[in-house]
Amino acid sequence: MIQDGNGLRFSADEVARMLVGTGARSGPLYRQLSDSLSELIERGELPAGAALPPERALATALTVSRTTVVAAYQALREKGQLERRQGSGTRVSTDRSRETVSGLAGDHAATQFLNGPLATIDFATAALPSLDLVADVAAGLTRDDYLRLASTHHGYHLRGLPELRERVARWYSDAGLPTAPEDILITSGAQQALELVARGCLQPGDGAVVEQPTYRGALEAFARTGSRLRSVRVDNEGLDVAALETLLTTESPRLVYVQTAAHNPTGAVLSDDRRQRLAKLLDKHEVVIVDDTSLAGTAFDGRPSALALATHERLVTIGSMSKLFWGGLRLGWIRAVPQVVSRLAQVRGITDLGSSLVAQEVALRLMDHREAAEAERRTALPVGLRALTDLLGKHLPDWTWREPQAGASLWVRLPQGDATHFAQIALRYGVALLPGAVFSADGSTDHHTRLPYALPAATLTQGVTRLAQAWTDYVNRTTVDVTLTSAVT
């Protein structure tokens, strides 16, 4: 997305990635496309005045005919959602009063989606399912517990419930990393922790280093600060620390974002040797290292989950309850020296006065069940991984990957083509898929995609079966395109 003299302009590949999130639809292909674009307009993701890509470019990105895109744009112009401007192409209408009253396209599409032959299988999300013990612990809260919270707290704790901060600090200390409650800031999930760190540490133009690939939520958080992103590759031992040190020597970035305990999306765990070398960089270079350990506790070998590099004034560690126990819990934390915690708490106070005390009370009790939760994940995740890889070996034998050591996703390399275009075909077969480009700062990982395996066996089977059908379709289309291009050349 770029800003020109007339407003925002979206590239064809950007629109293609946005369309993945609108789900599979039924009906003529042009109508599926127009309904999906209409939903993006209604949600404000394609804002008023934004320029859409030319028909031919979008057709190429979506692997459809130009006629399909022309018909979809025309349908939206008739509806009043798009307008054609001389010299500036097709844009989202700024005069919404002209929009025909036909109900939300998303609502109509949802009806088709629910009653049609194809329900979308979500392979775009790699969240872990909730553990039963979350419900057991939450159900244990009594009326007296709520009254105690209400009578002893006014409900606003910018830094988090004191008892929970103390309990998280003790967890680190028990693991050999002395930590005080003053070193902990409770957040509404790891994503909020990332947003606070990004806003608290980065200014427009600052350099930030990320892994390649990396967690897309981090990319989004850093992009909003206007920072300049550089990347360092990840292999089966985690971050290439030697390459990072070379970059730090030649440049002076403000911040480095890493995932040492369990990497999303590759499932790599930083080796002990690289961990030690990474910690030493804090003493050699004036840089903030942000260690996102949100997926700690999902390592298959059962290594301690309280892994952190050290305690240092320029080290910030992010942790999470949401990844291990349940995404709906929305509880995470930042571990840092007290001065940094105070600074980030001030940043947080601009938009948020604290996380839910009820959720924090549940989290406090769940901290006593971490070992049981990790054991359950350690048993279930390898089973799901094996089920997925067996299915891929049977239905998509040309796809390749490195075995993950942790986490809930498989980073898969496509043998040809790119995932941005393939995701559009997959969506027509009822599978929502994230292109690998969204996991890198420069989009260069688009020959990969991320597949979740913490799903029921039947869902994995149906999803991979559909992917295989979509892949055959995609390869056939690509082959035809290449043949036609060669013939014209």
PDB file of C-alpha atoms in Angstrom, residues 21-172:
ATOM      1  CA  GLY A  21      -9.682 -13.325   5.010  1.00  0.00           C
ATOM      2  CA  THR A  22     -13.158 -13.031   3.489  1.00  0.00           C
ATOM      3  CA  GLY A  23     -13.764 -16.803   3.243  1.00  0.00           C
ATOM      4  CA  ALA A  24     -14.965 -19.091   0.480  1.00  0.00           C
ATOM      5  CA  ARG A  25     -18.145 -18.182  -1.420  1.00  0.00           C
ATOM      6  CA  SER A  26     -20.508 -19.734  -3.937  1.00  0.00           C
ATOM      7  CA  GLY A  27     -21.962 -18.471  -7.203  1.00  0.00           C
ATOM      8  CA  PRO A  28     -20.328 -17.129 -10.365  1.00  0.00           C
ATOM      9  CA  LEU A  29     -16.668 -16.244  -9.939  1.00  0.00           C
ATOM     10  CA  TYR A  30     -17.164 -12.541 -10.672  1.00  0.00           C
ATOM     11  CA  ARG A  31     -19.899 -12.420  -8.012  1.00  0.00           C
ATOM     12  CA  GLN A  32     -17.655 -14.140  -5.466  1.00  0.00           C
ATOM     13  CA  LEU A  33     -15.018 -11.512  -6.146  1.00  0.00           C
ATOM     14  CA  SER A  34     -17.403  -8.552  -6.027  1.00  0.00           C
ATOM     15  CA  ASP A  35     -18.962  -9.785  -2.756  1.00  0.00           C
ATOM     16  CA  SER A  36     -15.516 -10.245  -1.188  1.00  0.00           C
ATOM     17  CA  LEU A  37     -14.368  -6.775  -2.284  1.00  0.00           C
ATOM     18  CA  SER A  38     -17.637  -5.342  -1.018  1.00  0.00           C
ATOM     19  CA  GLU A  39     -16.981  -6.896   2.389  1.00  0.00           C
ATOM     20  CA  LEU A  40     -13.502  -5.335   2.521  1.00  0.00           C
ATOM     21  CA  ILE A  41     -15.038  -1.958   1.658  1.00  0.00           C
ATOM     22  CA  GLU A  42     -17.757  -2.337   4.297  1.00  0.00           C
ATOM     23  CA  ARG A  43     -15.144  -3.231   6.926  1.00  0.00           C
ATOM     24  CA  GLY A  44     -13.067  -0.195   6.017  1.00  0.00           C
ATOM     25  CA  GLU A  45     -10.058  -2.255   4.983  1.00  0.00           C
ATOM     26  CA  LEU A  46     -10.419  -0.675   1.547  1.00  0.00           C
ATOM     27  CA  PRO A  47     -11.210   2.893   2.673  1.00  0.00           C
ATOM     28  CA  ALA A  48     -13.056   5.577   0.755  1.00  0.00           C
ATOM     29  CA  GLY A  49     -10.911   7.061  -2.003  1.00  0.00           C
ATOM     30  CA  ALA A  50      -8.476   4.134  -2.079  1.00  0.00           C
ATOM     31  CA  ALA A  51      -7.285   3.118  -5.548  1.00  0.00           C
ATOM     32  CA  LEU A  52      -7.751  -0.522  -6.559  1.00  0.00           C
ATOM     33  CA  PRO A  53      -5.294  -2.257  -8.882  1.00  0.00           C
ATOM     34  CA  PRO A  54      -5.940  -2.344 -12.643  1.00  0.00           C
ATOM     35  CA  GLU A  55      -8.158  -5.200 -13.845  1.00  0.00           C
ATOM     36  CA  ARG A  56      -5.352  -7.030 -15.610  1.00  0.00           C
ATOM     37  CA  ALA A  57      -2.979  -6.884 -12.618  1.00  0.00           C
ATOM     38  CA  LEU A  58      -5.629  -8.108 -10.178  1.00  0.00           C
ATOM     39  CA  ALA A  59      -6.659 -10.890 -12.568  1.00  0.00           C
ATOM     40  CA  THR A  60      -3.055 -12.104 -12.633  1.00  0.00           C
ATOM     41  CA  ALA A  61      -2.765 -11.986  -8.835  1.00  0.00           C
ATOM     42  CA  LEU A  62      -6.042 -13.898  -8.392  1.00  0.00           C
ATOM     43  CA  THR A  63      -5.416 -16.365 -11.215  1.00  0.00           C
ATOM     44  CA  VAL A  64      -8.690 -15.467 -12.952  1.00  0.00           C
ATOM     45  CA  SER A  65      -9.539 -13.978 -16.329  1.00  0.00           C
ATOM     46  CA  ARG A  66      -9.525 -10.213 -16.808  1.00  0.00           C
ATOM     47  CA  THR A  67     -13.203 -10.499 -17.758  1.00  0.00           C
ATOM     48  CA  THR A  68     -13.966 -11.760 -14.228  1.00  0.00           C
ATOM     49  CA  VAL A  69     -12.369  -8.697 -12.612  1.00  0.00           C
ATOM     50  CA  VAL A  70     -14.006  -6.311 -15.087  1.00  0.00           C
ATOM     51  CA  ALA A  71     -17.427  -7.794 -14.262  1.00  0.00           C
ATOM     52  CA  ALA A  72     -16.749  -7.617 -10.503  1.00  0.00           C
ATOM     53  CA  TYR A  73     -15.676  -3.964 -10.689  1.00  0.00           C
ATOM     54  CA  GLN A  74     -18.724  -3.147 -12.806  1.00  0.00           C
ATOM     55  CA  ALA A  75     -21.056  -4.794 -10.258  1.00  0.00           C
ATOM     56  CA  LEU A  76     -19.533  -2.677  -7.488  1.00  0.00           C
ATOM     57  CA  ARG A  77     -19.803   0.490  -9.571  1.00  0.00           C
ATOM     58  CA  GLU A  78     -23.490  -0.226 -10.137  1.00  0.00           C
ATOM     59  CA  LYS A  79     -23.849  -0.726  -6.401  1.00  0.00           C
ATOM     60  CA  GLY A  80     -22.177   2.638  -5.779  1.00  0.00           C
ATOM     61  CA  GLN A  81     -19.144   1.256  -3.935  1.00  0.00           C
ATOM     62  CA  LEU A  82     -16.603   1.909  -6.705  1.00  0.00           C
ATOM     63  CA  GLU A  83     -16.137   4.810  -9.092  1.00  0.00           C
ATOM     64  CA  ARG A  84     -14.026   5.346 -12.165  1.00  0.00           C
ATOM     65  CA  ARG A  85     -11.925   8.507 -12.071  1.00  0.00           C
ATOM     66  CA  GLN A  86     -10.307   9.907 -15.160  1.00  0.00           C
ATOM     67  CA  GLY A  87      -6.563   9.526 -14.870  1.00  0.00           C
ATOM     68  CA  SER A  88      -6.586   7.742 -11.509  1.00  0.00           C
ATOM     69  CA  GLY A  89      -8.271   4.418 -12.257  1.00  0.00           C
ATOM     70  CA  THR A  90     -10.843   2.609 -10.127  1.00  0.00           C
ATOM     71  CA  ARG A  91     -11.295   3.869  -6.577  1.00  0.00           C
ATOM     72  CA  VAL A  92     -13.550   3.156  -3.618  1.00  0.00           C
ATOM     73  CA  SER A  93     -16.419   5.607  -3.785  1.00  0.00           C
ATOM     74  CA  THR A  94     -16.255   8.637  -1.485  1.00  0.00           C
ATOM     75  CA  ASP A  95     -19.979   9.262  -1.905  1.00  0.00           C
ATOM     76  CA  ARG A  96     -21.571   6.397   0.037  1.00  0.00           C
ATOM     77  CA  SER A  97     -25.038   7.917  -0.391  1.00  0.00           C
ATOM     78  CA  ARG A  98     -25.048   6.487  -3.923  1.00  0.00           C
ATOM     79  CA  GLU A  99     -24.694   2.960  -2.601  1.00  0.00           C
ATOM     80  CA  THR A 100     -27.742   0.840  -3.363  1.00  0.00           C
ATOM     81  CA  VAL A 101     -29.674  -0.479  -0.404  1.00  0.00           C
ATOM     82  CA  SER A 102     -29.260  -4.201  -0.788  1.00  0.00           C
ATOM     83  CA  GLY A 103     -27.980  -5.198   2.639  1.00  0.00           C
ATOM     84  CA  LEU A 104     -24.392  -5.917   3.570  1.00  0.00           C
ATOM     85  CA  ALA A 105     -22.635  -8.074   1.041  1.00  0.00           C
ATOM     86  CA  GLY A 106     -20.903  -9.817   3.912  1.00  0.00           C
ATOM     87  CA  ASP A 107     -24.268 -10.839   5.401  1.00  0.00           C
ATOM     88  CA  HIS A 108     -25.484 -12.174   2.068  1.00  0.00           C
ATOM     89  CA  ALA A 109     -22.226 -14.007   1.542  1.00  0.00           C
ATOM     90  CA  ALA A 110     -22.430 -15.472   5.040  1.00  0.00           C
ATOM     91  CA  THR A 111     -25.828 -16.929   4.228  1.00  0.00           C
ATOM     92  CA  GLN A 112     -24.448 -18.492   1.057  1.00  0.00           C
ATOM     93  CA  PHE A 113     -21.422 -19.663   2.976  1.00  0.00           C
ATOM     94  CA  LEU A 114     -23.414 -21.380   5.722  1.00  0.00           C
ATOM     95  CA  ASN A 115     -26.027 -22.929   3.451  1.00  0.00           C
ATOM     96  CA  GLY A 116     -23.783 -23.662   0.480  1.00  0.00           C
ATOM     97  CA  PRO A 117     -21.872 -26.852  -0.244  1.00  0.00           C
ATOM     98  CA  LEU A 118     -18.508 -25.555   0.988  1.00  0.00           C
ATOM     99  CA  ALA A 119     -17.615 -24.337   4.472  1.00  0.00           C
ATOM    100  CA  THR A 120     -14.202 -22.721   4.761  1.00  0.00           C
ATOM    101  CA  ILE A 121     -11.528 -24.674   6.616  1.00  0.00           C
ATOM    102  CA  ASP A 122      -9.326 -22.217   8.479  1.00  0.00           C
ATOM    103  CA  PHE A 123      -5.681 -23.014   7.799  1.00  0.00           C
ATOM    104  CA  ALA A 124      -4.825 -19.323   8.152  1.00  0.00           C
ATOM    105  CA  THR A 125      -4.897 -19.454  11.962  1.00  0.00           C
ATOM    106  CA  ALA A 126      -2.391 -21.457  13.992  1.00  0.00           C
ATOM    107  CA  ALA A 127      -3.955 -20.959  17.423  1.00  0.00           C
ATOM    108  CA  LEU A 128      -3.933 -23.786  19.926  1.00  0.00           C
ATOM    109  CA  PRO A 129      -7.283 -25.173  21.120  1.00  0.00           C
ATOM    110  CA  SER A 130      -8.302 -24.410  24.693  1.00  0.00           C
ATOM    111  CA  LEU A 131      -7.272 -26.877  27.397  1.00  0.00           C
ATOM    112  CA  ASP A 132     -10.057 -28.347  29.539  1.00  0.00           C
ATOM    113  CA  LEU A 133      -8.302 -27.194  32.682  1.00  0.00           C
ATOM    114  CA  VAL A 134      -8.987 -23.563  31.681  1.00  0.00           C
ATOM    115  CA  ALA A 135     -12.726 -24.177  32.056  1.00  0.00           C
ATOM    116  CA  ASP A 136     -12.161 -26.124  35.269  1.00  0.00           C
ATOM    117  CA  VAL A 137     -10.135 -23.318  36.828  1.00  0.00           C
ATOM    118  CA  ALA A 138     -12.428 -20.545  35.598  1.00  0.00           C
ATOM    119  CA  ALA A 139     -15.472 -22.389  36.918  1.00  0.00           C
ATOM    120  CA  GLY A 140     -13.812 -22.486  40.331  1.00  0.00           C
ATOM    121  CA  LEU A 141     -14.215 -18.742  40.825  1.00  0.00           C
ATOM    122  CA  THR A 142     -17.021 -18.112  43.317  1.00  0.00           C
ATOM    123  CA  ARG A 143     -19.173 -15.142  44.182  1.00  0.00           C
ATOM    124  CA  ASP A 144     -16.920 -14.520  47.146  1.00  0.00           C
ATOM    125  CA  ASP A 145     -13.923 -14.305  44.809  1.00  0.00           C
ATOM    126  CA  TYR A 146     -15.661 -11.631  42.743  1.00  0.00           C
ATOM    127  CA  LEU A 147     -16.669  -9.744  45.875  1.00  0.00           C
ATOM    128  CA  ARG A 148     -13.081  -9.906  47.145  1.00  0.00           C
ATOM    129  CA  LEU A 149     -11.808  -8.453  43.870  1.00  0.00           C
ATOM    130  CA  ALA A 150     -14.459  -5.732  43.896  1.00  0.00           C
ATOM    131  CA  SER A 151     -13.934  -4.795  47.551  1.00  0.00           C
ATOM    132  CA  THR A 152     -10.131  -4.722  47.552  1.00  0.00           C
ATOM    133  CA  HIS A 153      -9.472  -3.272  44.058  1.00  0.00           C
ATOM    134  CA  HIS A 154     -11.010  -0.320  42.213  1.00  0.00           C
ATOM    135  CA  GLY A 155     -10.671  -2.363  39.010  1.00  0.00           C
ATOM    136  CA  TYR A 156      -7.838  -0.445  37.349  1.00  0.00           C
ATOM    137  CA  HIS A 157      -4.313  -1.793  37.578  1.00  0.00           C
ATOM    138  CA  LEU A 158      -2.132  -0.291  34.885  1.00  0.00           C
ATOM    139  CA  ARG A 159       0.735  -2.693  35.627  1.00  0.00           C
ATOM    140  CA  GLY A 160      -1.450  -5.674  36.409  1.00  0.00           C
ATOM    141  CA  LEU A 161      -2.916  -7.413  39.442  1.00  0.00           C
ATOM    142  CA  PRO A 162      -0.152  -7.343  42.089  1.00  0.00           C
ATOM    143  CA  GLU A 163      -0.676 -11.002  42.964  1.00  0.00           C
ATOM    144  CA  LEU A 164      -0.281 -12.057  39.339  1.00  0.00           C
ATOM    145  CA  ARG A 165       2.841  -9.947  38.855  1.00  0.00           C
ATOM    146  CA  GLU A 166       4.329 -11.576  41.932  1.00  0.00           C
ATOM    147  CA  ARG A 167       3.396 -15.063  40.688  1.00  0.00           C
ATOM    148  CA  VAL A 168       4.901 -14.519  37.222  1.00  0.00           C
ATOM    149  CA  ALA A 169       8.061 -13.112  38.815  1.00  0.00           C
ATOM    150  CA  ARG A 170       8.328 -16.159  41.058  1.00  0.00           C
ATOM    151  CA  TRP A 171       7.982 -18.453  38.028  1.00  0.00           C
ATOM    152  CA  TYR A 172      11.039 -16.836  36.439  1.00  0.00           C
TER     153      TYR A 172
END
